[in-house]
Each structure stands twice: as structure tokens, then as C-alpha cells.
Short mmCIF file of N, CA, C and O in Angstrom, two decimals:
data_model
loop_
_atom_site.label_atom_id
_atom_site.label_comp_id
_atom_site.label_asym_id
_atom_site.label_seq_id
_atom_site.Cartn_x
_atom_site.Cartn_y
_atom_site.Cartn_z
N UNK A 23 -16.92 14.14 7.03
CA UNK A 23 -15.92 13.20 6.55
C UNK A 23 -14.56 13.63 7.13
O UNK A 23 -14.13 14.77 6.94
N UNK A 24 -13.85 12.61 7.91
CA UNK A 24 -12.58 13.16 8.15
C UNK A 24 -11.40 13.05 6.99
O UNK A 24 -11.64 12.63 5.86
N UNK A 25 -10.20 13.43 7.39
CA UNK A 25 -9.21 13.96 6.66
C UNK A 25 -8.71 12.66 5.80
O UNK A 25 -8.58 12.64 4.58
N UNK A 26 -8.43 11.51 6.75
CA UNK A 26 -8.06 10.39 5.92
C UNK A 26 -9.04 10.12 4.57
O UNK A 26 -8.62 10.03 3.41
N UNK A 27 -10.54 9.99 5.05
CA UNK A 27 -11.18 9.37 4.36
C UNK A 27 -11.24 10.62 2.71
O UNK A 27 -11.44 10.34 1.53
N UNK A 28 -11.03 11.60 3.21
CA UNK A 28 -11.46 12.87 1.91
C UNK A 28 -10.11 12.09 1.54
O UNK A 28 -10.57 11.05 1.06
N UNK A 29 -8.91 11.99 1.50
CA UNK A 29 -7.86 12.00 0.99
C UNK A 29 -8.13 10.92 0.01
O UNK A 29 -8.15 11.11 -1.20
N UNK A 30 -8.44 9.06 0.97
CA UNK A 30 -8.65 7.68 0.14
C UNK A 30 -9.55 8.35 -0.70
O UNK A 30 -8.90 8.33 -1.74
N UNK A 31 -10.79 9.04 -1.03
CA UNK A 31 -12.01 9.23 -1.93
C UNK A 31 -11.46 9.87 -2.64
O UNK A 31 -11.98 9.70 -3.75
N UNK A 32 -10.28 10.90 -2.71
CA UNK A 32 -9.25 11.64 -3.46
C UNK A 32 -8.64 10.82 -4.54
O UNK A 32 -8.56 11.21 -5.71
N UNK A 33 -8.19 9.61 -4.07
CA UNK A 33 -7.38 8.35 -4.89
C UNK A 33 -7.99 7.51 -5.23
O UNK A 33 -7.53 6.78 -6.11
N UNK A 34 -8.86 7.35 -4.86
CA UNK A 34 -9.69 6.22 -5.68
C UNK A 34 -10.08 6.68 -7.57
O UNK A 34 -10.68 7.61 -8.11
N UNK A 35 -9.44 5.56 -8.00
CA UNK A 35 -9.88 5.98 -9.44
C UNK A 35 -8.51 6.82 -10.05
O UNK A 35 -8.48 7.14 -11.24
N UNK A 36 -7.79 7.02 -9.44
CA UNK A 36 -6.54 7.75 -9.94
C UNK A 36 -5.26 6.67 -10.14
O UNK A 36 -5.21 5.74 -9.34
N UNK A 37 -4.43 6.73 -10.99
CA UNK A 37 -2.96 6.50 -10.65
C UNK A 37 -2.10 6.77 -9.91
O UNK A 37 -1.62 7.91 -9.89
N UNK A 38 -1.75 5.97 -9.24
CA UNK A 38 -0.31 6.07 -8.59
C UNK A 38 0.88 5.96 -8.70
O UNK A 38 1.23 5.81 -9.87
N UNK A 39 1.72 5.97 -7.93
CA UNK A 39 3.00 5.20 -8.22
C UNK A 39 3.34 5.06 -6.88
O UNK A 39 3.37 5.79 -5.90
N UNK A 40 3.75 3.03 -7.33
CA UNK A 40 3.85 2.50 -5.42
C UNK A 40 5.43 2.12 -5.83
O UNK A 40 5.78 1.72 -6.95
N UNK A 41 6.27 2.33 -4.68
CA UNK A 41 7.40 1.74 -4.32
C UNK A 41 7.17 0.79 -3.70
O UNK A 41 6.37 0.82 -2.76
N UNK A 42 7.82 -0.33 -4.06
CA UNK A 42 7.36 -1.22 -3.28
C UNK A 42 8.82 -1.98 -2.58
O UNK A 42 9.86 -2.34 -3.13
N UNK A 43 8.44 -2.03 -1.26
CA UNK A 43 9.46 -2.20 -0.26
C UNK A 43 9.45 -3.75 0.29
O UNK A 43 10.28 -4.17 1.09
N UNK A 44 8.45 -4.48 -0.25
CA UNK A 44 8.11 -5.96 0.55
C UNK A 44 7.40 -6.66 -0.81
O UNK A 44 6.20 -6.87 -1.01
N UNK A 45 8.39 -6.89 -1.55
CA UNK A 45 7.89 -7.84 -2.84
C UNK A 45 6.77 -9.34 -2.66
O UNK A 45 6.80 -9.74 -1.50
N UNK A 46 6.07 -9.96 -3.33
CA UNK A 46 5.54 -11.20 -2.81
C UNK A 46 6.72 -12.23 -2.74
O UNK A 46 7.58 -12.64 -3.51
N UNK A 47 6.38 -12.43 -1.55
CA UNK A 47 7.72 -13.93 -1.35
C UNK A 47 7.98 -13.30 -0.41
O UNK A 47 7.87 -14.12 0.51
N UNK A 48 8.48 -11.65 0.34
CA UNK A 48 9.35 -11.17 1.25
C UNK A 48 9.48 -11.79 2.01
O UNK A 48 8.65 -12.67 1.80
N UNK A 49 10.04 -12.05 2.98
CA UNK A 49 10.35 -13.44 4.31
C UNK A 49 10.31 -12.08 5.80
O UNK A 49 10.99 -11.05 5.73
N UNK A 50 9.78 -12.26 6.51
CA UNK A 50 9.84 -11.02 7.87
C UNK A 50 9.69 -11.70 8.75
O UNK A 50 8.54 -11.85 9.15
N UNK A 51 10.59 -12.27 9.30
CA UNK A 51 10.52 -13.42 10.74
C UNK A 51 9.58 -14.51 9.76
O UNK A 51 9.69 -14.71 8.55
N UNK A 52 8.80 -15.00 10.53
CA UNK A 52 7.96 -16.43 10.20
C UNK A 52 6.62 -15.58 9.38
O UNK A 52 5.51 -16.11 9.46
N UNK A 53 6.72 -14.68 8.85
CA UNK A 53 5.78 -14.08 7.68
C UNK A 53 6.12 -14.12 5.98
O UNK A 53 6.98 -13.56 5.29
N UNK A 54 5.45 -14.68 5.81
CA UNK A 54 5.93 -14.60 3.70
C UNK A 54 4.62 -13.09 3.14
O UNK A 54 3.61 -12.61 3.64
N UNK A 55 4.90 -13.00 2.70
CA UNK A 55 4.19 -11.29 2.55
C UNK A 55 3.24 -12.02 1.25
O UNK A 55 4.04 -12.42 0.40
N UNK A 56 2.17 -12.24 0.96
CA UNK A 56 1.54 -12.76 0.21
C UNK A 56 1.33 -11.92 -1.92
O UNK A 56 1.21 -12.29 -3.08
N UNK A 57 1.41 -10.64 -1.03
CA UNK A 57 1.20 -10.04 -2.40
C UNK A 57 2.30 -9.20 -2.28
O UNK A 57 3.10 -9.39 -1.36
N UNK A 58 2.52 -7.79 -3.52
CA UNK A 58 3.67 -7.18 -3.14
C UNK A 58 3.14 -5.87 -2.49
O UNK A 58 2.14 -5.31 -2.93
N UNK A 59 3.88 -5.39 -1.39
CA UNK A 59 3.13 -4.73 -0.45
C UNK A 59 4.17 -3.32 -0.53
O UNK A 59 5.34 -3.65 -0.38
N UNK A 60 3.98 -1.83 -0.73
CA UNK A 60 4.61 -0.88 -0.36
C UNK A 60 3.81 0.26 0.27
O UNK A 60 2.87 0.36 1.05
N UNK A 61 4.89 1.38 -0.67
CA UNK A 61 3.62 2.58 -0.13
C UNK A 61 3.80 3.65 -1.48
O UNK A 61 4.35 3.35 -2.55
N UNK A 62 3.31 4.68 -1.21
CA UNK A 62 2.76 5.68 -2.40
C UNK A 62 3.27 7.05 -1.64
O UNK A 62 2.79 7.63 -0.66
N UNK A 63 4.48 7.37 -2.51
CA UNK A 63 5.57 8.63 -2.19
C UNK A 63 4.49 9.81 -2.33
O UNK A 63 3.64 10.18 -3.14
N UNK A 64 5.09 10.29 -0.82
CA UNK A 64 3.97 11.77 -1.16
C UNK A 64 2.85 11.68 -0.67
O UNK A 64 2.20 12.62 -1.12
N UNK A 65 2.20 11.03 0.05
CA UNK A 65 0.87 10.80 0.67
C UNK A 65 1.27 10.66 1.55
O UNK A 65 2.26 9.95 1.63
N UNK A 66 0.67 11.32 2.76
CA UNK A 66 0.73 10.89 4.31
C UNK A 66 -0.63 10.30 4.16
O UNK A 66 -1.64 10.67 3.56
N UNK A 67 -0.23 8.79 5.24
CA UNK A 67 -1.22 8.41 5.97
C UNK A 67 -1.97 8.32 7.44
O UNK A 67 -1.20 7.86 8.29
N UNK A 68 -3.21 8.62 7.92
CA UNK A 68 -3.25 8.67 9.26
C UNK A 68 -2.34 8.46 10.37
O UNK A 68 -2.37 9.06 11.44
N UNK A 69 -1.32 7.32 9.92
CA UNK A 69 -0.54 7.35 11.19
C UNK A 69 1.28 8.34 10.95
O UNK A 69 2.26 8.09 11.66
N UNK A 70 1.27 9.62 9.57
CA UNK A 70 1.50 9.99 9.69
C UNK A 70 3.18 9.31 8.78
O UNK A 70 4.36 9.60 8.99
N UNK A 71 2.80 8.74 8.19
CA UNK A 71 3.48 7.72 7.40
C UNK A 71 3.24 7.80 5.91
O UNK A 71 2.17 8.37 5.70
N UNK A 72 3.84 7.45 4.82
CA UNK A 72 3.76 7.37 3.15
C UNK A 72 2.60 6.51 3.83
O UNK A 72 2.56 5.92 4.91
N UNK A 73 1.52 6.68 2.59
CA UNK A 73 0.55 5.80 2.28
C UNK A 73 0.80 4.66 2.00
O UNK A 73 1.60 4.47 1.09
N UNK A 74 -0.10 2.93 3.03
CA UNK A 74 0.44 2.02 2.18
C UNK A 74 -0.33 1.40 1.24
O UNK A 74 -1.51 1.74 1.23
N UNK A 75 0.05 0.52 0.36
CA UNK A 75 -0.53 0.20 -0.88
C UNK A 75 -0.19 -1.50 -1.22
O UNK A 75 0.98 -1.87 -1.18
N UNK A 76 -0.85 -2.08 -1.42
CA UNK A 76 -1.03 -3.72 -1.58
C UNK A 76 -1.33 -3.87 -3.44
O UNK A 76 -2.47 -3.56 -3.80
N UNK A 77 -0.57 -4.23 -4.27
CA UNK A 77 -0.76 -4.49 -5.27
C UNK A 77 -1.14 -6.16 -5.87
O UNK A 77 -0.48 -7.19 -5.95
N UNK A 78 -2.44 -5.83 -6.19
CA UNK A 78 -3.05 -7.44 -6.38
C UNK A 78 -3.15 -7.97 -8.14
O UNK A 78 -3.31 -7.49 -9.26
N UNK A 79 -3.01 -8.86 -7.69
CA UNK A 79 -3.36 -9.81 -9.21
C UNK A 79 -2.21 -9.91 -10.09
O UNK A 79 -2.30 -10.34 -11.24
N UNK A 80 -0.92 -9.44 -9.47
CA UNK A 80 0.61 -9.40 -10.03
C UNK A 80 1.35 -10.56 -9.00
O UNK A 80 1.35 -10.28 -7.80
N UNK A 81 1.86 -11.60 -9.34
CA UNK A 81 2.20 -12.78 -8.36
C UNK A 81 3.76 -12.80 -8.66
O UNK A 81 4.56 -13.65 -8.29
N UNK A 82 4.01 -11.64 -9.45
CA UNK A 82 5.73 -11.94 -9.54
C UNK A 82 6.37 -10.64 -8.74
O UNK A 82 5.93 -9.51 -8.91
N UNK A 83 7.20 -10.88 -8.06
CA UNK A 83 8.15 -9.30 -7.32
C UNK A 83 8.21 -8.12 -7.96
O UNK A 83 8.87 -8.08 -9.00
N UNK A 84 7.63 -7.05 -7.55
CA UNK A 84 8.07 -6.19 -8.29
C UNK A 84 8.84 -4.91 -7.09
O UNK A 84 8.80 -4.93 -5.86
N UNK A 85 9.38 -4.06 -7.86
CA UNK A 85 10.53 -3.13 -7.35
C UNK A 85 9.17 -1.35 -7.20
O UNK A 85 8.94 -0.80 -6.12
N UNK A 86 8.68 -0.98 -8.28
CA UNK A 86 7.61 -0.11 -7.87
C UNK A 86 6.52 -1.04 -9.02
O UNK A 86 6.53 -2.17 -9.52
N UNK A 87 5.47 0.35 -9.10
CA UNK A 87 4.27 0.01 -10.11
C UNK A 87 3.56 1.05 -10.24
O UNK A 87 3.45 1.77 -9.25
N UNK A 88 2.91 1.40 -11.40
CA UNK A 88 2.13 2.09 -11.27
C UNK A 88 0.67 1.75 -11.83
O UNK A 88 0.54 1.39 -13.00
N UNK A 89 -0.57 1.88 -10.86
CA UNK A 89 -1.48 1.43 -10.83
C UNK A 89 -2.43 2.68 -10.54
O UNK A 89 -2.16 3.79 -10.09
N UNK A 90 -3.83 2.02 -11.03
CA UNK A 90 -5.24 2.75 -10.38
C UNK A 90 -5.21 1.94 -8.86
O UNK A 90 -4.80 0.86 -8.44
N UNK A 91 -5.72 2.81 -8.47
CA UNK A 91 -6.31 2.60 -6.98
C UNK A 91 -7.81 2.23 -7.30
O UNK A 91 -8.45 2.82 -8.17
N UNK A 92 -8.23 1.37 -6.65
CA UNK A 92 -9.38 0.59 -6.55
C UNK A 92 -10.26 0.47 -5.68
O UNK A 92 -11.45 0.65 -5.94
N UNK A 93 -9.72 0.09 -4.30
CA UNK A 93 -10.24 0.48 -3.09
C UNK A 93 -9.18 0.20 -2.14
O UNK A 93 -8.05 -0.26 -2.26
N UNK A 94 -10.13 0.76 -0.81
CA UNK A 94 -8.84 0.92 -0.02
C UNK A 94 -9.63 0.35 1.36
O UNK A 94 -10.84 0.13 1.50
N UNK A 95 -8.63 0.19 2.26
CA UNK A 95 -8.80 -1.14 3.62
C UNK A 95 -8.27 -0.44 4.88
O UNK A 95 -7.04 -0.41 4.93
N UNK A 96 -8.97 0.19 5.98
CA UNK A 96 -9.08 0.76 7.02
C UNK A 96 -8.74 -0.33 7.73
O UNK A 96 -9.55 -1.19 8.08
N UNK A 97 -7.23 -0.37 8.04
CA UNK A 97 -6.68 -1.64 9.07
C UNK A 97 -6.80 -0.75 10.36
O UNK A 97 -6.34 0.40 10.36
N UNK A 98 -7.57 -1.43 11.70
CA UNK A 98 -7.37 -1.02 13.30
C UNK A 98 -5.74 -0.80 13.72
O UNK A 98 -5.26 0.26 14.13
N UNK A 99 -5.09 -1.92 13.53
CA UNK A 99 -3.95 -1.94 14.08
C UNK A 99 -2.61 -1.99 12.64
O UNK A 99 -2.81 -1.71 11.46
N UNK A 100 -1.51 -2.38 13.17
CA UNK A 100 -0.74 -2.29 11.99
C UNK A 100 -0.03 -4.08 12.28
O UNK A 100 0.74 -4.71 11.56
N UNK A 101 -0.67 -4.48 13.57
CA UNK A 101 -0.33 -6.32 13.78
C UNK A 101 -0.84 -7.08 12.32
O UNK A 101 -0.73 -8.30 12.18
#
């Protein structure tokens, strides 16, 4: 198992706390950010970055949150 994946199997099932930097609604050129999208202080992620974190089933803006982690989504690129 590599390093990323021990880490996500680390968080799964735990609490977090996400800052969240791109509320739902955010506007980014011709992109509306669908859910509220940040990251999780204190975690590096593979590309060496805060961990990021997508908070679902909350449709109003929020500023952080704190949540269980549920599962997690191995994006190829960051397009």
C-alpha cells in the first residue's frame, strides 16, 4: 500500500475539520463549484498540498465544517 492510500484508510471514519475555501455557488471563470469544496489543515496530500475535501449533502455556503470522512476520490489530474 502506498503512502497516500495508508494515510486516506487513516481518515476514513474519523473527523475532520475542513476549511473551506470555494463555498457552493463559488464562481471561477465560467465554473460554479457545485458543492462546498476545501481542504483539511494538516494533511499533506500526494501532490504535496493540504488535503482536499468536498462536503456533500450541505447546499448552503459554508466557511469550515467539521465532518466524518466517508470516502475518498483518486482524481488523475487536478483539470
Amino acid at each position: 500500500m502506498d503512502p497516500r492510500e495508508q494515510i486516506i484508510n487513516g481518515l476514513l471514519g474519523k473527523t475532520v475539520h475542513v476549511e473551506v475555501d470555494r463555498p457552493v455557488g463559488y464562481r471561477h471563470g465560467d465554473m460554479v463549484y457545485p458543492v462546498n469544496y476545501g481542504y483539511v489543515p494538516g494533511i499533506l496530500a500526494g501532490d504535496g498540498e493540504e488535503q482536499d475535501a468536498y462536503i456533500l449533502g450541505i447546499d448552503t455556503p459554508l466557511r469550515s465544517f467539521d465532518g466524518q470522512v466517508i470516502g475518498a476520490i483518486r482524481r488523475k489530474n487536478d483539470g
